[in-house]
Structures are given as structure tokens and as C-alpha cells.
Amino acid sequence: MERKLKFLSKSKIQGCSFLILVMTGTHNQGFDRLIKAADELSKQSKEQVFVQTGNSKITPKNCEWKKFLTPEELEKKIKESSIVITHAGAGSIINCLKNKRKTIVVPREKKFNEHINDHQIDLASALEKEKKVVMCRNMKKLGEKINKAKTLITAKQNNKELIKEIELFLG
């Protein structure tokens, strides 16, 4: 049973007209939940959406996508984007924050067979508490989270300090 997402007419997103980059990372388990939500986002909105699908079994029908990007391609896409929706991989999050991108983190969850444990939830929660990212675990709320991310202040980051904090968090 397909659930329709109720969000994202152009008028509902603050500051329209931007590229939304969606990154699933390179983990061997797919992230179909995020791909479906991104595809629906692209269908319902007039915003440009680009999805890095990774090892997901499905492919988007309503937006541009590529299975994997080279580091150079990924860096370029991040710089071109206004908002990045990413899995909660530390490297991906660091790259988004380093480039001062408004970032929505969708942690891979064990209950959806997206990862072997729920460590991504812990990292995303910690960074959201510090107001560095917006976390989204419910795909029905992705539109609301995009609007919230638009209000994030992307202050100049001390990258070394941020990386150290994330590494300490991960152990």
C-alpha cells in the first residue's frame, strides 16, 4: 500500500527555487524509504531534486539520480544545493556542514532493514540538539522538516572542532 506524502507545493516551501540533494551513502543495505520520499518530493514540488541512490533496489521516476557519485561529483552537488537530505553517515554530515548547507539527516534504521543497528539515530539526535541539523525519521514529515531546515543558521563552522566532536561521539 503506497502512502501519499502530503507536502511540498512550491508555495509551502519557504524561499522556493533551489536544488535539493538527497544522499543515501554507500552502505550495502538499501535506503528505499528515503528514495521513495525523495521521488514523491520531486513529483509534488517544482524544485529540482537530485538523488544519489546507492544500493537501493528502487530508482526514482520523477527526478535526476545516479547510483554513486565520485567524491568530486558529490562535492559539486553539495555546493550547488540549498538543502541536503542525507543519511546519518558522519562523513556525509561533516561534508554538508563544512560547505555550510542546511542539512536534514534521515538516519538509517534497523527496523526498516537499512542498517545493522541504530547508531545513526544517536548521531542525528546529538547534532539536532546542537541545532546543526534537522533530523527526520518520519517520511510523512519531510516537507515540514524542509521548512524547518530553511531556518537553520549555517554559521561559520570550526571544521576541526566539529570533526573532533563527531569523532568523540562515535567513540
PDB file of C-alpha atoms in Angstrom:
ATOM      1  CA  MET A   1       0.000   0.000   0.000  1.00  0.00           C
ATOM      2  CA  GLU A   2       1.544   3.250  -1.121  1.00  0.00           C
ATOM      3  CA  ARG A   3       1.269   6.211   1.226  1.00  0.00           C
ATOM      4  CA  LYS A   4       0.941   9.602  -0.411  1.00  0.00           C
ATOM      5  CA  LEU A   5       3.026  12.295   1.189  1.00  0.00           C
ATOM      6  CA  LYS A   6       1.098  15.483   1.840  1.00  0.00           C
ATOM      7  CA  PHE A   7       3.622  18.247   1.441  1.00  0.00           C
ATOM      8  CA  LEU A   8       5.653  20.496  -0.722  1.00  0.00           C
ATOM      9  CA  SER A   9       3.686  22.567  -3.076  1.00  0.00           C
ATOM     10  CA  LYS A  10       6.058  25.311  -4.145  1.00  0.00           C
ATOM     11  CA  SER A  11       4.134  27.834  -2.077  1.00  0.00           C
ATOM     12  CA  LYS A  12       4.621  25.762   1.083  1.00  0.00           C
ATOM     13  CA  ILE A  13       8.404  25.791   0.998  1.00  0.00           C
ATOM     14  CA  GLN A  14       9.945  28.975   2.295  1.00  0.00           C
ATOM     15  CA  GLY A  15      12.420  30.534  -0.109  1.00  0.00           C
ATOM     16  CA  CYS A  16      11.436  28.486  -3.212  1.00  0.00           C
ATOM     17  CA  SER A  17      13.641  27.657  -6.185  1.00  0.00           C
ATOM     18  CA  PHE A  18      16.576  25.628  -5.026  1.00  0.00           C
ATOM     19  CA  LEU A  19      18.263  22.302  -5.556  1.00  0.00           C
ATOM     20  CA  ILE A  20      17.553  19.598  -3.025  1.00  0.00           C
ATOM     21  CA  LEU A  21      20.306  16.985  -2.929  1.00  0.00           C
ATOM     22  CA  VAL A  22      19.461  13.589  -1.440  1.00  0.00           C
ATOM     23  CA  MET A  23      22.346  11.309  -0.413  1.00  0.00           C
ATOM     24  CA  THR A  24      21.974   7.695   0.723  1.00  0.00           C
ATOM     25  CA  GLY A  25      25.665   6.885   1.067  1.00  0.00           C
ATOM     26  CA  THR A  26      27.458   3.694   0.093  1.00  0.00           C
ATOM     27  CA  HIS A  27      26.243   1.260   2.763  1.00  0.00           C
ATOM     28  CA  ASN A  28      25.415  -2.158   1.317  1.00  0.00           C
ATOM     29  CA  GLN A  29      21.823  -2.129   2.607  1.00  0.00           C
ATOM     30  CA  GLY A  30      19.410  -0.057   0.547  1.00  0.00           C
ATOM     31  CA  PHE A  31      17.588   3.061   1.701  1.00  0.00           C
ATOM     32  CA  ASP A  32      14.349   2.629  -0.257  1.00  0.00           C
ATOM     33  CA  ARG A  33      12.310   4.603   2.297  1.00  0.00           C
ATOM     34  CA  LEU A  34      14.329   7.750   1.593  1.00  0.00           C
ATOM     35  CA  ILE A  35      14.391   7.169  -2.185  1.00  0.00           C
ATOM     36  CA  LYS A  36      10.577   6.835  -2.294  1.00  0.00           C
ATOM     37  CA  ALA A  37      10.143  10.013  -0.238  1.00  0.00           C
ATOM     38  CA  ALA A  38      12.613  11.933  -2.436  1.00  0.00           C
ATOM     39  CA  ASP A  39      10.844  10.752  -5.593  1.00  0.00           C
ATOM     40  CA  GLU A  40       7.487  11.853  -4.184  1.00  0.00           C
ATOM     41  CA  LEU A  41       9.074  15.163  -3.163  1.00  0.00           C
ATOM     42  CA  SER A  42      10.190  15.714  -6.737  1.00  0.00           C
ATOM     43  CA  LYS A  43       6.767  14.763  -8.100  1.00  0.00           C
ATOM     44  CA  GLN A  44       4.849  17.102  -5.791  1.00  0.00           C
ATOM     45  CA  SER A  45       7.186  20.071  -5.895  1.00  0.00           C
ATOM     46  CA  LYS A  46       8.608  22.228  -8.633  1.00  0.00           C
ATOM     47  CA  GLU A  47      12.003  22.197  -7.002  1.00  0.00           C
ATOM     48  CA  GLN A  48      14.900  20.418  -8.619  1.00  0.00           C
ATOM     49  CA  VAL A  49      15.754  17.196  -6.786  1.00  0.00           C
ATOM     50  CA  PHE A  50      18.840  15.063  -7.360  1.00  0.00           C
ATOM     51  CA  VAL A  51      19.169  11.679  -5.645  1.00  0.00           C
ATOM     52  CA  GLN A  52      22.270   9.572  -5.063  1.00  0.00           C
ATOM     53  CA  THR A  53      20.525   6.198  -4.743  1.00  0.00           C
ATOM     54  CA  GLY A  54      23.381   3.991  -3.567  1.00  0.00           C
ATOM     55  CA  ASN A  55      22.491   0.334  -3.108  1.00  0.00           C
ATOM     56  CA  SER A  56      18.727   0.841  -3.038  1.00  0.00           C
ATOM     57  CA  LYS A  57      16.602  -1.532  -5.088  1.00  0.00           C
ATOM     58  CA  ILE A  58      14.338   1.170  -6.461  1.00  0.00           C
ATOM     59  CA  THR A  59      15.134   4.080  -8.743  1.00  0.00           C
ATOM     60  CA  PRO A  60      13.364   7.450  -8.832  1.00  0.00           C
ATOM     61  CA  LYS A  61      10.942   8.184 -11.670  1.00  0.00           C
ATOM     62  CA  ASN A  62      10.470  11.913 -11.118  1.00  0.00           C
ATOM     63  CA  CYS A  63      13.967  13.310 -10.671  1.00  0.00           C
ATOM     64  CA  GLU A  64      17.570  13.006 -11.748  1.00  0.00           C
ATOM     65  CA  TRP A  65      19.553  10.327  -9.991  1.00  0.00           C
ATOM     66  CA  LYS A  66      22.790   8.426 -10.040  1.00  0.00           C
ATOM     67  CA  LYS A  67      23.679   5.285  -8.095  1.00  0.00           C
ATOM     68  CA  PHE A  68      27.032   6.602  -6.860  1.00  0.00           C
ATOM     69  CA  LEU A  69      28.941   9.866  -7.277  1.00  0.00           C
ATOM     70  CA  THR A  70      32.680  10.357  -7.319  1.00  0.00           C
ATOM     71  CA  PRO A  71      33.995  12.498  -4.441  1.00  0.00           C
ATOM     72  CA  GLU A  72      34.381  15.383  -6.913  1.00  0.00           C
ATOM     73  CA  GLU A  73      30.820  14.992  -8.234  1.00  0.00           C
ATOM     74  CA  LEU A  74      29.457  14.814  -4.703  1.00  0.00           C
ATOM     75  CA  GLU A  75      31.343  17.931  -3.615  1.00  0.00           C
ATOM     76  CA  LYS A  76      29.996  19.812  -6.660  1.00  0.00           C
ATOM     77  CA  LYS A  77      26.400  18.719  -5.987  1.00  0.00           C
ATOM     78  CA  ILE A  78      26.662  19.731  -2.331  1.00  0.00           C
ATOM     79  CA  LYS A  79      27.947  23.182  -3.311  1.00  0.00           C
ATOM     80  CA  GLU A  80      25.123  23.576  -5.870  1.00  0.00           C
ATOM     81  CA  SER A  81      22.416  22.633  -3.382  1.00  0.00           C
ATOM     82  CA  SER A  82      20.452  24.778  -0.987  1.00  0.00           C
ATOM     83  CA  ILE A  83      19.335  21.869   1.155  1.00  0.00           C
ATOM     84  CA  VAL A  84      20.874  18.432   1.557  1.00  0.00           C
ATOM     85  CA  ILE A  85      18.874  15.469   2.795  1.00  0.00           C
ATOM     86  CA  THR A  86      21.350  12.802   3.856  1.00  0.00           C
ATOM     87  CA  HIS A  87      21.680   9.541   5.736  1.00  0.00           C
ATOM     88  CA  ALA A  88      23.424   9.928   9.098  1.00  0.00           C
ATOM     89  CA  GLY A  89      26.888   8.908   7.972  1.00  0.00           C
ATOM     90  CA  ALA A  90      29.450  11.054   9.792  1.00  0.00           C
ATOM     91  CA  GLY A  91      31.441  11.808   6.625  1.00  0.00           C
ATOM     92  CA  SER A  92      28.354  12.961   4.727  1.00  0.00           C
ATOM     93  CA  ILE A  93      27.204  15.183   7.574  1.00  0.00           C
ATOM     94  CA  ILE A  94      30.670  16.710   8.000  1.00  0.00           C
ATOM     95  CA  ASN A  95      30.819  17.446   4.259  1.00  0.00           C
ATOM     96  CA  CYS A  96      27.429  19.199   4.368  1.00  0.00           C
ATOM     97  CA  LEU A  97      28.286  21.294   7.412  1.00  0.00           C
ATOM     98  CA  LYS A  98      31.749  22.118   6.074  1.00  0.00           C
ATOM     99  CA  ASN A  99      30.029  23.539   2.984  1.00  0.00           C
ATOM    100  CA  LYS A 100      27.507  25.419   5.171  1.00  0.00           C
ATOM    101  CA  ARG A 101      24.494  23.591   3.761  1.00  0.00           C
ATOM    102  CA  LYS A 102      21.166  23.401   5.509  1.00  0.00           C
ATOM    103  CA  THR A 103      21.058  19.707   6.306  1.00  0.00           C
ATOM    104  CA  ILE A 104      18.260  17.269   7.013  1.00  0.00           C
ATOM    105  CA  VAL A 105      19.503  13.969   8.393  1.00  0.00           C
ATOM    106  CA  VAL A 106      17.419  10.838   7.853  1.00  0.00           C
ATOM    107  CA  PRO A 107      19.027   8.101   9.928  1.00  0.00           C
ATOM    108  CA  ARG A 108      19.034   4.574   8.571  1.00  0.00           C
ATOM    109  CA  GLU A 109      17.045   2.389  10.951  1.00  0.00           C
ATOM    110  CA  LYS A 110      17.446  -1.259  11.883  1.00  0.00           C
ATOM    111  CA  LYS A 111      13.652  -1.829  11.977  1.00  0.00           C
ATOM    112  CA  PHE A 112      13.482  -0.976   8.252  1.00  0.00           C
ATOM    113  CA  ASN A 113      16.475  -3.231   7.470  1.00  0.00           C
ATOM    114  CA  GLU A 114      18.511  -0.173   6.443  1.00  0.00           C
ATOM    115  CA  HIS A 115      21.394  -0.869   8.818  1.00  0.00           C
ATOM    116  CA  ILE A 116      22.553  -3.466  11.334  1.00  0.00           C
ATOM    117  CA  ASN A 117      21.876  -1.175  14.330  1.00  0.00           C
ATOM    118  CA  ASP A 118      20.522   2.282  15.179  1.00  0.00           C
ATOM    119  CA  HIS A 119      23.753   4.219  15.723  1.00  0.00           C
ATOM    120  CA  GLN A 120      22.715   6.743  13.043  1.00  0.00           C
ATOM    121  CA  ILE A 121      19.758   7.809  15.189  1.00  0.00           C
ATOM    122  CA  ASP A 122      22.127   8.611  18.059  1.00  0.00           C
ATOM    123  CA  LEU A 123      24.400  10.778  15.897  1.00  0.00           C
ATOM    124  CA  ALA A 124      21.495  12.596  14.211  1.00  0.00           C
ATOM    125  CA  SER A 125      19.821  13.263  17.584  1.00  0.00           C
ATOM    126  CA  ALA A 126      23.001  14.682  19.088  1.00  0.00           C
ATOM    127  CA  LEU A 127      23.578  17.022  16.135  1.00  0.00           C
ATOM    128  CA  GLU A 128      19.946  18.135  16.090  1.00  0.00           C
ATOM    129  CA  LYS A 129      20.144  19.029  19.794  1.00  0.00           C
ATOM    130  CA  GLU A 130      23.075  21.302  18.913  1.00  0.00           C
ATOM    131  CA  LYS A 131      20.934  22.849  16.120  1.00  0.00           C
ATOM    132  CA  LYS A 132      23.468  21.847  13.466  1.00  0.00           C
ATOM    133  CA  VAL A 133      20.973  19.706  11.500  1.00  0.00           C
ATOM    134  CA  VAL A 134      17.292  18.823  11.367  1.00  0.00           C
ATOM    135  CA  MET A 135      16.508  15.144  11.896  1.00  0.00           C
ATOM    136  CA  CYS A 136      13.665  13.408  10.068  1.00  0.00           C
ATOM    137  CA  ARG A 137      12.642   9.850  10.935  1.00  0.00           C
ATOM    138  CA  ASN A 138       9.079  10.006   9.602  1.00  0.00           C
ATOM    139  CA  MET A 139       8.985  10.467   5.824  1.00  0.00           C
ATOM    140  CA  LYS A 140       5.465  11.946   6.052  1.00  0.00           C
ATOM    141  CA  LYS A 141       7.048  14.928   7.829  1.00  0.00           C
ATOM    142  CA  LEU A 142       9.780  15.565   5.274  1.00  0.00           C
ATOM    143  CA  GLY A 143       8.091  18.710   3.908  1.00  0.00           C
ATOM    144  CA  GLU A 144       7.770  20.131   7.416  1.00  0.00           C
ATOM    145  CA  LYS A 145      11.431  19.322   8.076  1.00  0.00           C
ATOM    146  CA  ILE A 146      12.489  21.076   4.857  1.00  0.00           C
ATOM    147  CA  ASN A 147      10.739  24.230   6.053  1.00  0.00           C
ATOM    148  CA  LYS A 148      12.433  23.878   9.442  1.00  0.00           C
ATOM    149  CA  ALA A 149      15.840  23.385   7.790  1.00  0.00           C
ATOM    150  CA  LYS A 150      15.368  26.621   5.848  1.00  0.00           C
ATOM    151  CA  THR A 151      15.502  28.434   9.201  1.00  0.00           C
ATOM    152  CA  LEU A 152      18.801  26.854  10.305  1.00  0.00           C
ATOM    153  CA  ILE A 153      21.588  29.342  10.707  1.00  0.00           C
ATOM    154  CA  THR A 154      24.619  27.993   8.900  1.00  0.00           C
ATOM    155  CA  ALA A 155      27.202  29.906  10.861  1.00  0.00           C
ATOM    156  CA  LYS A 156      30.852  29.588  10.014  1.00  0.00           C
ATOM    157  CA  GLN A 157      31.950  26.263  11.375  1.00  0.00           C
ATOM    158  CA  ASN A 158      35.215  25.473  13.035  1.00  0.00           C
ATOM    159  CA  ASN A 159      35.633  22.316  10.961  1.00  0.00           C
ATOM    160  CA  LYS A 160      38.399  20.795  13.063  1.00  0.00           C
ATOM    161  CA  GLU A 161      36.356  21.256  16.217  1.00  0.00           C
ATOM    162  CA  LEU A 162      33.200  19.854  14.593  1.00  0.00           C
ATOM    163  CA  ILE A 163      35.029  16.818  13.219  1.00  0.00           C
ATOM    164  CA  LYS A 164      36.588  16.200  16.627  1.00  0.00           C
ATOM    165  CA  GLU A 165      33.158  16.404  18.300  1.00  0.00           C
ATOM    166  CA  ILE A 166      31.673  13.873  15.873  1.00  0.00           C
ATOM    167  CA  GLU A 167      34.646  11.527  16.238  1.00  0.00           C
ATOM    168  CA  LEU A 168      34.372  11.728  20.043  1.00  0.00           C
ATOM    169  CA  PHE A 169      30.665  10.992  19.804  1.00  0.00           C
ATOM    170  CA  LEU A 170      31.302   7.933  17.641  1.00  0.00           C
ATOM    171  CA  GLY A 171      33.921   6.673  20.079  1.00  0.00           C
TER     172      GLY A 171
END
